[in-house]
Coordinates of C-alpha atoms in Angstrom, one line a residue:
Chain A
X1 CA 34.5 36.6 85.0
X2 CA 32.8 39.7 84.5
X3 CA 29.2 39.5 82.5
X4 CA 28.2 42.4 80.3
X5 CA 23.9 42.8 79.8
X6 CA 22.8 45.3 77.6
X7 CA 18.9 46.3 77.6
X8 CA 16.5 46.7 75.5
X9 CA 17.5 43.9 73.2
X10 CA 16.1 45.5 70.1
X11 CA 14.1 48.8 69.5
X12 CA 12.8 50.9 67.1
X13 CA 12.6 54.9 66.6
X14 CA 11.8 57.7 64.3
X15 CA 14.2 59.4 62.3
X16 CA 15.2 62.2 64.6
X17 CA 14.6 60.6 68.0
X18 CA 16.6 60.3 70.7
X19 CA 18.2 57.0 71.3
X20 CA 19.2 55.4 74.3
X21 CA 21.1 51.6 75.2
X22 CA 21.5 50.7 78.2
X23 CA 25.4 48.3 78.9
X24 CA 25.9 46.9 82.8
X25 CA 28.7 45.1 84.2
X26 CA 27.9 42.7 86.9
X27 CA 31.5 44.2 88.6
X28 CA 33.2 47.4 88.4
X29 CA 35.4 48.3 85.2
X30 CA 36.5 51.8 85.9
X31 CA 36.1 54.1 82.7
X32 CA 37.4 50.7 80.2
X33 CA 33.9 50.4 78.1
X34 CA 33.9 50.7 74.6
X35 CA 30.8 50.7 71.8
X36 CA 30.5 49.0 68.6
X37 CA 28.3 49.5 65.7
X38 CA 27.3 46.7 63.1
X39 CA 25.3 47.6 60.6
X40 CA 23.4 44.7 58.5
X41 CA 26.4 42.3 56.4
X42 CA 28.9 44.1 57.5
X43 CA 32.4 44.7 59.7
X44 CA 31.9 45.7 63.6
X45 CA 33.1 49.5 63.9
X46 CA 34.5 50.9 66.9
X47 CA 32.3 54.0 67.9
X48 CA 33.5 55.1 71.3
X49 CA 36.2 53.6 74.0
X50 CA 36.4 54.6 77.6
X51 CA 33.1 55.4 77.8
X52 CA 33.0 58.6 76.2
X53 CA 35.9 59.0 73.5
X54 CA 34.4 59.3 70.0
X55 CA 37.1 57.4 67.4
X56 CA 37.9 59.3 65.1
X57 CA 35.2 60.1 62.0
X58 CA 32.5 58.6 64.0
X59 CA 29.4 61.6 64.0
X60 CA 28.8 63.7 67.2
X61 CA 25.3 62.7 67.3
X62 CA 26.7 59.5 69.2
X63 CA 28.2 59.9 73.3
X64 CA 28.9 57.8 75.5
X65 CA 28.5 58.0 78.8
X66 CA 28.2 56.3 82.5
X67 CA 31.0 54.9 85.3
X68 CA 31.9 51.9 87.5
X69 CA 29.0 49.2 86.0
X70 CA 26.3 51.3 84.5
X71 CA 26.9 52.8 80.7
X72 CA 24.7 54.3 78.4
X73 CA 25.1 55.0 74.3
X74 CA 23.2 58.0 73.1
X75 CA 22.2 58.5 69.7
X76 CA 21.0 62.2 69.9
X77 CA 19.2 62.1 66.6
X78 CA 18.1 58.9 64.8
X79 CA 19.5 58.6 61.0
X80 CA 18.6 56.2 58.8
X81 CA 21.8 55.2 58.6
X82 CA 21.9 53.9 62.1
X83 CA 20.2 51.5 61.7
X84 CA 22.9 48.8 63.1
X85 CA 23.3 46.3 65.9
X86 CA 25.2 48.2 68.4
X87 CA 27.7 46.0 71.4
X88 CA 29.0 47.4 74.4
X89 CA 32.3 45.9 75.6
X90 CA 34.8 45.7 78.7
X91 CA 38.6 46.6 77.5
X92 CA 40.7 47.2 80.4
X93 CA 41.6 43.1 80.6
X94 CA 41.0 39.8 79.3
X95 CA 38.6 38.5 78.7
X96 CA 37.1 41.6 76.6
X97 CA 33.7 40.2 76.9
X98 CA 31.0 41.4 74.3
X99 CA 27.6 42.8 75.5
X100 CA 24.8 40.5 74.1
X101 CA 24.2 43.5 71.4
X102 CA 20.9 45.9 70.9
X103 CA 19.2 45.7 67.5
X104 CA 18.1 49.4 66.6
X105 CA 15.9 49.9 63.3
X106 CA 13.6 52.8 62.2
X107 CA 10.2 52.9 63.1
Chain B
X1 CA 46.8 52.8 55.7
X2 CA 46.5 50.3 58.5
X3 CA 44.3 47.2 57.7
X4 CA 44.1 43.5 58.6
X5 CA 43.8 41.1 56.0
X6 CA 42.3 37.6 56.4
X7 CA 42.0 34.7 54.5
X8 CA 39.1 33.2 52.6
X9 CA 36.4 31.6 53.4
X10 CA 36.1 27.9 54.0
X11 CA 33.5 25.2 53.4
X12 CA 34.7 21.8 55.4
X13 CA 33.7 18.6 56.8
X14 CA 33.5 17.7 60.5
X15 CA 36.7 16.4 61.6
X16 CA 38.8 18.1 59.1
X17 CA 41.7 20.4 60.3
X18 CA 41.7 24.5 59.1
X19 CA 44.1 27.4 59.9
X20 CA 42.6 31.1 58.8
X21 CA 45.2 33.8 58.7
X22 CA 45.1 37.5 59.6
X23 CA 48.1 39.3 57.9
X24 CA 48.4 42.9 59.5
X25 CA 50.2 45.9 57.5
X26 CA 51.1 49.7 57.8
X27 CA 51.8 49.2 61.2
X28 CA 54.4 47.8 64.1
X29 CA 52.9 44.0 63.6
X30 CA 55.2 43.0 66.9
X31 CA 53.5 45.6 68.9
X32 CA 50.1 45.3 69.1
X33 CA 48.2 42.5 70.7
X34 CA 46.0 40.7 68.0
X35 CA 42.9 39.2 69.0
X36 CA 40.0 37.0 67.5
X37 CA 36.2 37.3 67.4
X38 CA 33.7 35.0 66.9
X39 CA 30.2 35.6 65.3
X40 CA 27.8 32.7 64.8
X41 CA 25.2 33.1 62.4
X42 CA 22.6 35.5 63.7
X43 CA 24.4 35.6 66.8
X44 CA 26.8 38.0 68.8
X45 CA 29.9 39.1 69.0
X46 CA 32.5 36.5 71.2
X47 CA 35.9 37.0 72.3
X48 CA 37.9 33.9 71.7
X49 CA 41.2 35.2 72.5
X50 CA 44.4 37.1 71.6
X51 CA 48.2 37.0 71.3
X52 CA 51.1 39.4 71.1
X53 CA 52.9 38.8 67.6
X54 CA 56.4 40.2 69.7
X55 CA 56.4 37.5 71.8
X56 CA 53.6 35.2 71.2
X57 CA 52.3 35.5 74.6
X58 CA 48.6 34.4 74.1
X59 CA 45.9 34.0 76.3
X60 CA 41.8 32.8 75.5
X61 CA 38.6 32.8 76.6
X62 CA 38.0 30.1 79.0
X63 CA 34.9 29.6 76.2
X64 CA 37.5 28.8 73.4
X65 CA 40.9 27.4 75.7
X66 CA 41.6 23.7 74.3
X67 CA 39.2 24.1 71.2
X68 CA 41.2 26.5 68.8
X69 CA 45.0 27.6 68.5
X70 CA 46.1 30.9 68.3
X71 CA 49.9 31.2 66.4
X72 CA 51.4 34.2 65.3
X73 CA 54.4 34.8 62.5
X74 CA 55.6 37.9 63.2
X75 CA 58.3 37.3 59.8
X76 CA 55.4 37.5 57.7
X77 CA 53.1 39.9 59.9
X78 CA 50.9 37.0 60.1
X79 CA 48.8 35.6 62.7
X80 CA 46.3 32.3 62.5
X81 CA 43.7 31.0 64.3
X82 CA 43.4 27.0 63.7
X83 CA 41.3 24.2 64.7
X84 CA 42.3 20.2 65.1
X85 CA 39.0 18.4 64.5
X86 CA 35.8 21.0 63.1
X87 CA 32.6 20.6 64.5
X88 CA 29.3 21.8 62.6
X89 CA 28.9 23.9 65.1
X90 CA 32.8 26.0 64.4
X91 CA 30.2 27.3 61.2
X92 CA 30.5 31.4 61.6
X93 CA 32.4 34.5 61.4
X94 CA 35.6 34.8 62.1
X95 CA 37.5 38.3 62.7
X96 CA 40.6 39.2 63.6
X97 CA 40.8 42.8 65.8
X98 CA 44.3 44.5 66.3
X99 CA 44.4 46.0 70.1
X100 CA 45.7 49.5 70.8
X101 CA 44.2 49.4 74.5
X102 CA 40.4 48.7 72.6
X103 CA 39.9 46.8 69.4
X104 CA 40.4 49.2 66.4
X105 CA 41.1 47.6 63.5
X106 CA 38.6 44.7 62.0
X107 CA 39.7 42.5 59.5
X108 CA 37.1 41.8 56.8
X109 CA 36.6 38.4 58.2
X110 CA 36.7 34.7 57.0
X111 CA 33.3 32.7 56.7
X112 CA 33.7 29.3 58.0
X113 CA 31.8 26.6 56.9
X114 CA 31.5 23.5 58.6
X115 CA 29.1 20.7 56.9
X116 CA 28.7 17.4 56.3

C-alpha cells in the first residue's frame, strides 16, 4: 500500500508568514491529493482536493500545489485562525490513507 | 443542507458489542460511497473503510478488516459501523465521511469509550 509522510511534524509562525507543509507519497498518485484542516476539538474540514482545488468557502490565502509524489500546502499569510492540525491525503483509491498530520500554531 | 448525522457517544466495557450509526440527509444516500475514520486520542486521522449504501459493496483497511463491520440501510439512509468484542484500545473518535471522489461531508462524530 501506498504510505503518505508529511514534514515538519509541527511548526510555529507569525501572524502574516508564509506557511509551508510538505505531503509525499512513497508511489505515484497522479493529481488525487487532498488537504484537511482540524482545528483544536473540532470536525476535519476538507480544504483542497486534487492538489490544487480550493472547496468551496475555504480562503484564498490557502493553495495547493505539487504532482506524482511530492505536494505542498501553502498558507500565504498566517491567521490566527489557522491555527489547526492540517492532513494530507491520497483519494484516487482505497485505501485513502491519511498523512501523519502537521501541527501549525502561532509563534 | 447536506449533513451526516451520527450517534452518541458510548462508554463500554471490554468485550461488550456496539453499533454507531451515521444517518445521511439532503442528498442521494444510495449514491455516494460512505466511509469511516478513526481518530485515537491525540492521534491521527485513519481510514478504516467504506461502503456504497446502493449496493453495500464495502471494502476496509487491511488495518481494520476482521475487527469492525461496516452495514449500511439504505431504507433509512443509515449506515453503521459495529464491533463484536471492544477492546480498551477501540477508545476514540469515530467519523463518518460521505465520498464525492474526496471526503466532503464529516459527520460530527461519536466518542467511544471503552473501559473497564
Amino acid at each position: 500500500d501506498i504510505q503518505m509522510t508529511q514534514s515538519p511534524s509541527s511548526l510555529s509562525a507569525s501572524v502574516g508568514d508564509r506557511v509551508t507543509i510538505t505531503c509525499r507519497a512513497s508511489q505515484g498518485i497522479s493529481n488525487y491529493l487532498a488537504w484537511y484542516q482540524q482545528k483544536p476539538g473540532k470536525v476535519p474540514k476538507l480544504l483542497i482536493f486534487a492538489v490544487s482545488a480550493l472547496q468551496s468557502g475555504v480562503p484564498s490565502r490557502f493553495s495547493g500545489s505539487g504532482s506524482g509524489t511530492d505536494f505542498t500546502l501553502t498558507i500565504s499569510s498566517l491567521q490566527p485562525e489557522d491555527v489547526a492540525t492540517y492532513y494530507c491525503q491520497k483519494h484516487n483509491s482505497a485505501p485513502f490513507t491519511f498523512g501523519p498530520g502537521t501541527k501549525v500554531d502561532i509563534k | 443542507e447536506v449533513q451526516l448525522v451520527q450517534s452518541g457517544g458510548e462508554v463500554k466495557k471490554p468485550g461488550e458489542s456496539l453499533k454507531i450509526s451515521c444517518k445521511g440527509s439532503g442528498y442521494s444516500f444510495t449514491s455516494y460511497w460512505l466511509g469511516w475514520v478513526r481518530q485515537m486520542p491525540g492521534k491521527g486521522l485513519e481510514w478504516m473503510g467504506i461502503i456504497y449504501p446502493g449496493d453495500s459493496d464495502t471494502t476496509y483497511s487491511p488495518s481494520f478488516q476482521g475487527q469492525v463491520t461496516i452495514s449500511a440501510d439504505k431504507s433509512i439512509s443509515t449506515a453503521y459501523l459495529q464491533w463484536s468484542s471492544l477492546k480498551a484500545s477501540d477508545t476514540a473518535m469515530y467519523y463518518c465521511v460521505r465520498r464525492d471522489g474526496v471526503f466532503d461531508i464529516w459527520g460530527q462524530g461519536t466518542m467511544v469509550t471503552v473501559s473497564s
